[in-house]
GROMACS .gro file of C-alpha atoms in nm:
model
  253
    1MET     CA    1   9.131   0.363   5.397
    2THR     CA    2   8.899   0.297   5.686
    3TYR     CA    3   8.821  -0.046   5.822
    4GLY     CA    4   8.460  -0.017   5.706
    5ALA     CA    5   8.564   0.065   5.351
    6VAL     CA    6   8.786  -0.242   5.335
    7ILE     CA    7   8.522  -0.473   5.482
    8LYS     CA    8   8.253  -0.357   5.239
    9ARG     CA    9   8.469  -0.445   4.943
   10TYR     CA   10   8.566  -0.785   5.077
   11LEU     CA   11   8.203  -0.863   5.154
   12LEU     CA   12   8.123  -0.785   4.791
   13ALA     CA   13   8.409  -1.011   4.684
   14GLY     CA   14   8.275  -1.279   4.921
   15LEU     CA   15   7.927  -1.254   4.769
   16VAL     CA   16   8.065  -1.293   4.417
   17SER     CA   17   8.292  -1.576   4.530
   18GLY     CA   18   8.009  -1.757   4.707
   19ILE     CA   19   7.781  -1.742   4.404
   20LEU     CA   20   8.052  -1.858   4.163
   21CYS     CA   21   8.165  -2.138   4.395
   22ALA     CA   22   7.804  -2.253   4.437
   23LEU     CA   23   7.766  -2.267   4.058
   24TYR     CA   24   8.101  -2.444   4.029
   25LEU     CA   25   7.996  -2.714   4.274
   26ARG     CA   26   7.653  -2.745   4.114
   27ILE     CA   27   7.801  -2.796   3.767
   28LEU     CA   28   8.124  -2.985   3.842
   29GLY     CA   29   8.084  -3.121   4.194
   30GLU     CA   30   7.726  -3.245   4.196
   31PRO     CA   31   7.773  -3.516   3.929
   32VAL     CA   32   8.055  -3.670   4.136
   33ILE     CA   33   7.851  -3.647   4.456
   34ARG     CA   34   7.551  -3.811   4.288
   35ALA     CA   35   7.777  -4.087   4.159
   36GLY     CA   36   7.899  -4.145   4.514
   37LEU     CA   37   7.544  -4.152   4.648
   38ASP     CA   38   7.438  -4.394   4.375
   39PHE     CA   39   7.728  -4.620   4.464
   40GLU     CA   40   7.629  -4.605   4.831
   41ASP     CA   41   7.271  -4.700   4.741
   42SER     CA   42   7.399  -4.997   4.542
   43LEU     CA   43   7.568  -5.147   4.849
   44PRO     CA   44   7.385  -5.413   5.050
   45SER     CA   45   7.170  -5.245   5.314
   46GLU     CA   46   7.237  -5.333   5.678
   47GLY     CA   47   6.891  -5.226   5.786
   48PRO     CA   48   6.588  -5.023   5.686
   49ALA     CA   49   6.683  -4.698   5.515
   50ASP     CA   50   6.605  -4.375   5.696
   51PRO     CA   51   6.337  -4.167   5.524
   52GLU     CA   52   6.468  -3.859   5.345
   53LEU     CA   53   6.346  -3.531   5.492
   54PHE     CA   54   6.456  -3.338   5.183
   55THR     CA   55   6.498  -3.436   4.822
   56ARG     CA   56   6.842  -3.420   4.664
   57ASP     CA   57   6.745  -3.108   4.467
   58GLN     CA   58   6.638  -2.938   4.790
   59GLN     CA   59   6.964  -3.040   4.955
   60VAL     CA   60   7.163  -2.896   4.664
   61LEU     CA   61   6.975  -2.566   4.674
   62GLY     CA   62   7.015  -2.541   5.051
   63GLY     CA   63   7.385  -2.619   5.019
   64MET     CA   64   7.430  -2.346   4.759
   65VAL     CA   65   7.259  -2.088   4.980
   66ALA     CA   66   7.463  -2.199   5.283
   67LEU     CA   67   7.782  -2.173   5.077
   68VAL     CA   68   7.708  -1.810   4.994
   69PHE     CA   69   7.659  -1.728   5.364
   70VAL     CA   70   7.980  -1.911   5.459
   71SER     CA   71   8.165  -1.720   5.187
   72LEU     CA   72   8.039  -1.391   5.331
   73LEU     CA   73   8.156  -1.493   5.679
   74LEU     CA   74   8.501  -1.597   5.557
   75SER     CA   75   8.537  -1.283   5.346
   76PHE     CA   76   8.451  -1.075   5.653
   77LEU     CA   77   8.720  -1.249   5.857
   78PHE     CA   78   8.972  -1.218   5.574
   79GLY     CA   79   8.886  -0.852   5.520
   80THR     CA   80   8.936  -0.784   5.889
   81LEU     CA   81   9.276  -0.951   5.880
   82TYR     CA   82   9.376  -0.762   5.566
   83ALA     CA   83   9.263  -0.431   5.713
   84PHE     CA   84   9.482  -0.503   6.015
   85LEU     CA   85   9.786  -0.604   5.809
   86ARG     CA   86   9.742  -0.383   5.504
   87HIS     CA   87   9.988  -0.110   5.592
   88ARG     CA   88  10.242  -0.374   5.698
   89ILE     CA   89  10.236  -0.602   5.395
   90ILE     CA   90  10.144  -0.369   5.110
   91ASN     CA   91  10.505  -0.240   5.101
   92GLY     CA   92  10.473  -0.063   4.767
   93GLN     CA   93  10.347  -0.370   4.581
   94GLY     CA   94   9.982  -0.266   4.569
   95ASP     CA   95   9.665  -0.408   4.717
   96VAL     CA   96   9.610  -0.669   4.449
   97ARG     CA   97   9.945  -0.840   4.506
   98ALA     CA   98   9.930  -0.804   4.883
   99SER     CA   99   9.574  -0.936   4.902
  100THR     CA  100   9.647  -1.223   4.663
  101THR     CA  101   9.956  -1.322   4.859
  102LEU     CA  102   9.763  -1.327   5.185
  103ALA     CA  103   9.479  -1.525   5.025
  104ALA     CA  104   9.727  -1.775   4.878
  105LEU     CA  105   9.878  -1.821   5.223
  106ALA     CA  106   9.531  -1.874   5.372
  107PHE     CA  107   9.458  -2.132   5.100
  108LEU     CA  108   9.779  -2.321   5.173
  109LEU     CA  109   9.737  -2.326   5.552
  110THR     CA  110   9.361  -2.387   5.575
  111VAL     CA  111   9.303  -2.607   5.270
  112VAL     CA  112   9.613  -2.765   5.115
  113VAL     CA  113   9.780  -2.874   5.441
  114PRO     CA  114   9.475  -3.057   5.581
  115TRP     CA  115   9.388  -3.184   5.230
  116ILE     CA  116   9.726  -3.356   5.207
  117ARG     CA  117   9.705  -3.513   5.553
  118TYR     CA  118   9.332  -3.588   5.555
  119PRO     CA  119   9.210  -3.607   5.193
  120PHE     CA  120   8.844  -3.536   5.126
  121LEU     CA  121   8.610  -3.833   5.106
  122PRO     CA  122   8.312  -3.860   4.872
  123PRO     CA  123   7.966  -3.957   5.000
  124GLY     CA  124   7.930  -4.322   5.086
  125MET     CA  125   8.264  -4.347   5.265
  126GLY     CA  126   8.347  -4.323   5.633
  127ASN     CA  127   8.114  -4.343   5.930
  128GLY     CA  128   7.999  -4.111   6.205
  129GLU     CA  129   8.294  -4.186   6.433
  130THR     CA  130   8.562  -4.129   6.171
  131VAL     CA  131   8.388  -3.817   6.035
  132TRP     CA  132   8.400  -3.646   6.374
  133LYS     CA  133   8.754  -3.769   6.440
  134ARG     CA  134   8.868  -3.650   6.099
  135GLY     CA  135   8.707  -3.310   6.149
  136PHE     CA  136   8.871  -3.267   6.489
  137TRP     CA  137   9.220  -3.347   6.362
  138GLU     CA  138   9.174  -3.132   6.052
  139LEU     CA  139   9.076  -2.832   6.262
  140LEU     CA  140   9.361  -2.890   6.507
  141LEU     CA  141   9.607  -2.922   6.219
  142ILE     CA  142   9.487  -2.592   6.069
  143VAL     CA  143   9.521  -2.409   6.400
  144THR     CA  144   9.861  -2.564   6.471
  145GLY     CA  145   9.989  -2.480   6.122
  146ILE     CA  146   9.877  -2.117   6.146
  147VAL     CA  147  10.030  -2.073   6.493
  148ALA     CA  148  10.356  -2.235   6.382
  149PHE     CA  149  10.374  -2.015   6.071
  150VAL     CA  150  10.314  -1.692   6.266
  151LEU     CA  151  10.569  -1.782   6.535
  152ILE     CA  152  10.829  -1.868   6.270
  153GLN     CA  153  10.776  -1.536   6.091
  154PHE     CA  154  10.813  -1.343   6.415
  155GLY     CA  155  11.129  -1.536   6.497
  156ILE     CA  156  11.280  -1.468   6.154
  157ALA     CA  157  11.187  -1.101   6.176
  158ARG     CA  158  11.397  -1.072   6.492
  159LEU     CA  159  11.701  -1.182   6.293
  160LYS     CA  160  11.722  -0.850   6.111
  161GLY     CA  161  12.076  -0.717   6.133
  162ARG     CA  162  12.221  -1.062   6.193
  163MET     CA  163  12.177  -1.187   5.836
  164SER     CA  164  12.089  -1.047   5.497
  165GLY     CA  165  11.736  -0.989   5.379
  166ASP     CA  166  11.772  -1.255   5.109
  167VAL     CA  167  11.866  -1.518   5.366
  168ARG     CA  168  11.574  -1.422   5.589
  169TRP     CA  169  11.340  -1.437   5.289
  170ILE     CA  170  11.457  -1.790   5.209
  171LEU     CA  171  11.421  -1.894   5.572
  172ALA     CA  172  11.069  -1.748   5.583
  173ILE     CA  173  10.972  -1.997   5.312
  174VAL     CA  174  11.182  -2.303   5.387
  175VAL     CA  175  11.142  -2.319   5.766
  176PRO     CA  176  10.758  -2.315   5.764
  177VAL     CA  177  10.751  -2.587   5.496
  178VAL     CA  178  10.980  -2.811   5.702
  179VAL     CA  179  10.811  -2.744   6.037
  180ILE     CA  180  10.455  -2.780   5.909
  181GLY     CA  181  10.560  -3.092   5.718
  182LEU     CA  182  10.687  -3.242   6.043
  183ILE     CA  183  10.365  -3.144   6.218
  184MET     CA  184  10.165  -3.319   5.946
  185PHE     CA  185  10.380  -3.629   5.990
  186ILE     CA  186  10.323  -3.629   6.367
  187PHE     CA  187   9.946  -3.595   6.345
  188PRO     CA  188   9.765  -3.930   6.354
  189SER     CA  189   9.609  -4.071   6.042
  190VAL     CA  190   9.235  -4.133   6.022
  191SER     CA  191   9.180  -4.423   5.787
  192ASP     CA  192   8.845  -4.508   5.637
  193PRO     CA  193   8.815  -4.844   5.460
  194TYR     CA  194   8.714  -4.794   5.100
  195PRO     CA  195   8.397  -4.981   5.006
  196ASP     CA  196   8.466  -5.274   4.778
  197GLY     CA  197   8.433  -5.183   4.415
  198ILE     CA  198   8.436  -4.805   4.445
  199PRO     CA  199   8.621  -4.656   4.144
  200ALA     CA  200   8.945  -4.479   4.229
  201GLN     CA  201   8.855  -4.219   3.965
  202LEU     CA  202   8.543  -4.130   4.163
  203ILE     CA  203   8.746  -4.073   4.479
  204TRP     CA  204   9.007  -3.854   4.311
  205SER     CA  205   8.753  -3.664   4.102
  206PHE     CA  206   8.577  -3.567   4.422
  207ARG     CA  207   8.901  -3.467   4.592
  208ILE     CA  208   9.035  -3.262   4.300
  209ARG     CA  209   8.707  -3.085   4.230
  210SER     CA  210   8.657  -3.007   4.598
  211LEU     CA  211   9.009  -2.865   4.612
  212GLY     CA  212   8.930  -2.662   4.300
  213SER     CA  213   8.629  -2.502   4.468
  214TYR     CA  214   8.848  -2.381   4.755
  215ALA     CA  215   9.109  -2.253   4.511
  216LEU     CA  216   8.839  -2.061   4.322
  217PHE     CA  217   8.710  -1.907   4.645
  218TRP     CA  218   9.047  -1.784   4.768
  219ALA     CA  219   9.150  -1.664   4.423
  220ILE     CA  220   8.840  -1.444   4.393
  221ILE     CA  221   8.876  -1.316   4.749
  222GLY     CA  222   9.242  -1.233   4.702
  223ILE     CA  223   9.241  -1.091   4.349
  224PHE     CA  224   8.896  -0.935   4.319
  225GLY     CA  225   8.890  -0.815   4.680
  226GLY     CA  226   9.236  -0.661   4.643
  227TRP     CA  227   9.132  -0.496   4.315
  228LEU     CA  228   8.826  -0.339   4.479
  229VAL     CA  229   9.037  -0.207   4.767
  230SER     CA  230   9.300  -0.080   4.523
  231ARG     CA  231   9.040   0.116   4.324
  232ALA     CA  232   8.893   0.263   4.640
  233ALA     CA  233   9.237   0.358   4.772
  234ALA     CA  234   9.320   0.530   4.443
  235THR     CA  235   9.017   0.757   4.472
  236SER     CA  236   9.062   0.834   4.843
  237SER     CA  237   9.267   1.127   4.965
  238PRO     CA  238   9.644   1.067   4.975
  239GLY     CA  239   9.660   1.168   5.337
  240SER     CA  240   9.400   0.921   5.459
  241PRO     CA  241   9.521   0.704   5.748
  242PRO     CA  242   9.574   0.329   5.714
  243SER     CA  243   9.293   0.092   5.804
  244ILE     CA  244   9.423   0.027   6.156
  245PRO     CA  245   9.710   0.261   6.240
  246LEU     CA  246   9.973   0.056   6.417
  247LYS     CA  247  10.347   0.081   6.418
  248ASP     CA  248  10.505  -0.156   6.167
  249PRO     CA  249  10.696  -0.419   6.366
  250VAL     CA  250  10.793  -0.628   6.062
  251PRO     CA  251  11.147  -0.544   5.946
  252GLN     CA  252  11.195  -0.498   5.577
  253GLY     CA  253  11.491  -0.674   5.420
   0.00000   0.00000   0.00000
């Protein structure tokens, strides 16, 4: 398959994912966000409130539209990565499994790892300084985790011939977990004092539902995108070249 053919299908998957995630957050996420905003409004004001430029309904609609565009951008980046790696990781297992595996890995490295170290905060918590500090360390943790994972996989791949494929497969899972866990431990914490009286259920409902939206996005990208590519590959000519023809440097166990 060509690069363009792969990208078109992942953009379609990104559009579907963006719409479904926007509906998910509107139905399941918005009640928790409104509860957080109501709690914030109930706190004693330290000064005159800033006038709202947009109503909450306008903010929700704008957020839903922005989410669709972000989903398209992320699906484009993921599709590009999959087109580059497709002939290396497909390995007879099919596009659906290969795409889902890669999406699951992206979910773990870009969502779960920073979520564990820097859990999401509902509206009404944190301040401008901690928000920027939290965002900086989250981004740095994501980049560091991805780089560490890639370097570990390359290092394990070079061990072919020195140990069995089963051992290398175990190392490819265990070593990244240990190394990234240590990286998470080293990264500084960014603590935000919880406002007095805020329900713990509100905090965890926001965190779990936010995590669920990311899981929904990556599941649709991985499964539906892989299914679209698989159907297209089945109808293309058997002799068509891979998306990006490169020599496979990853040893197979």
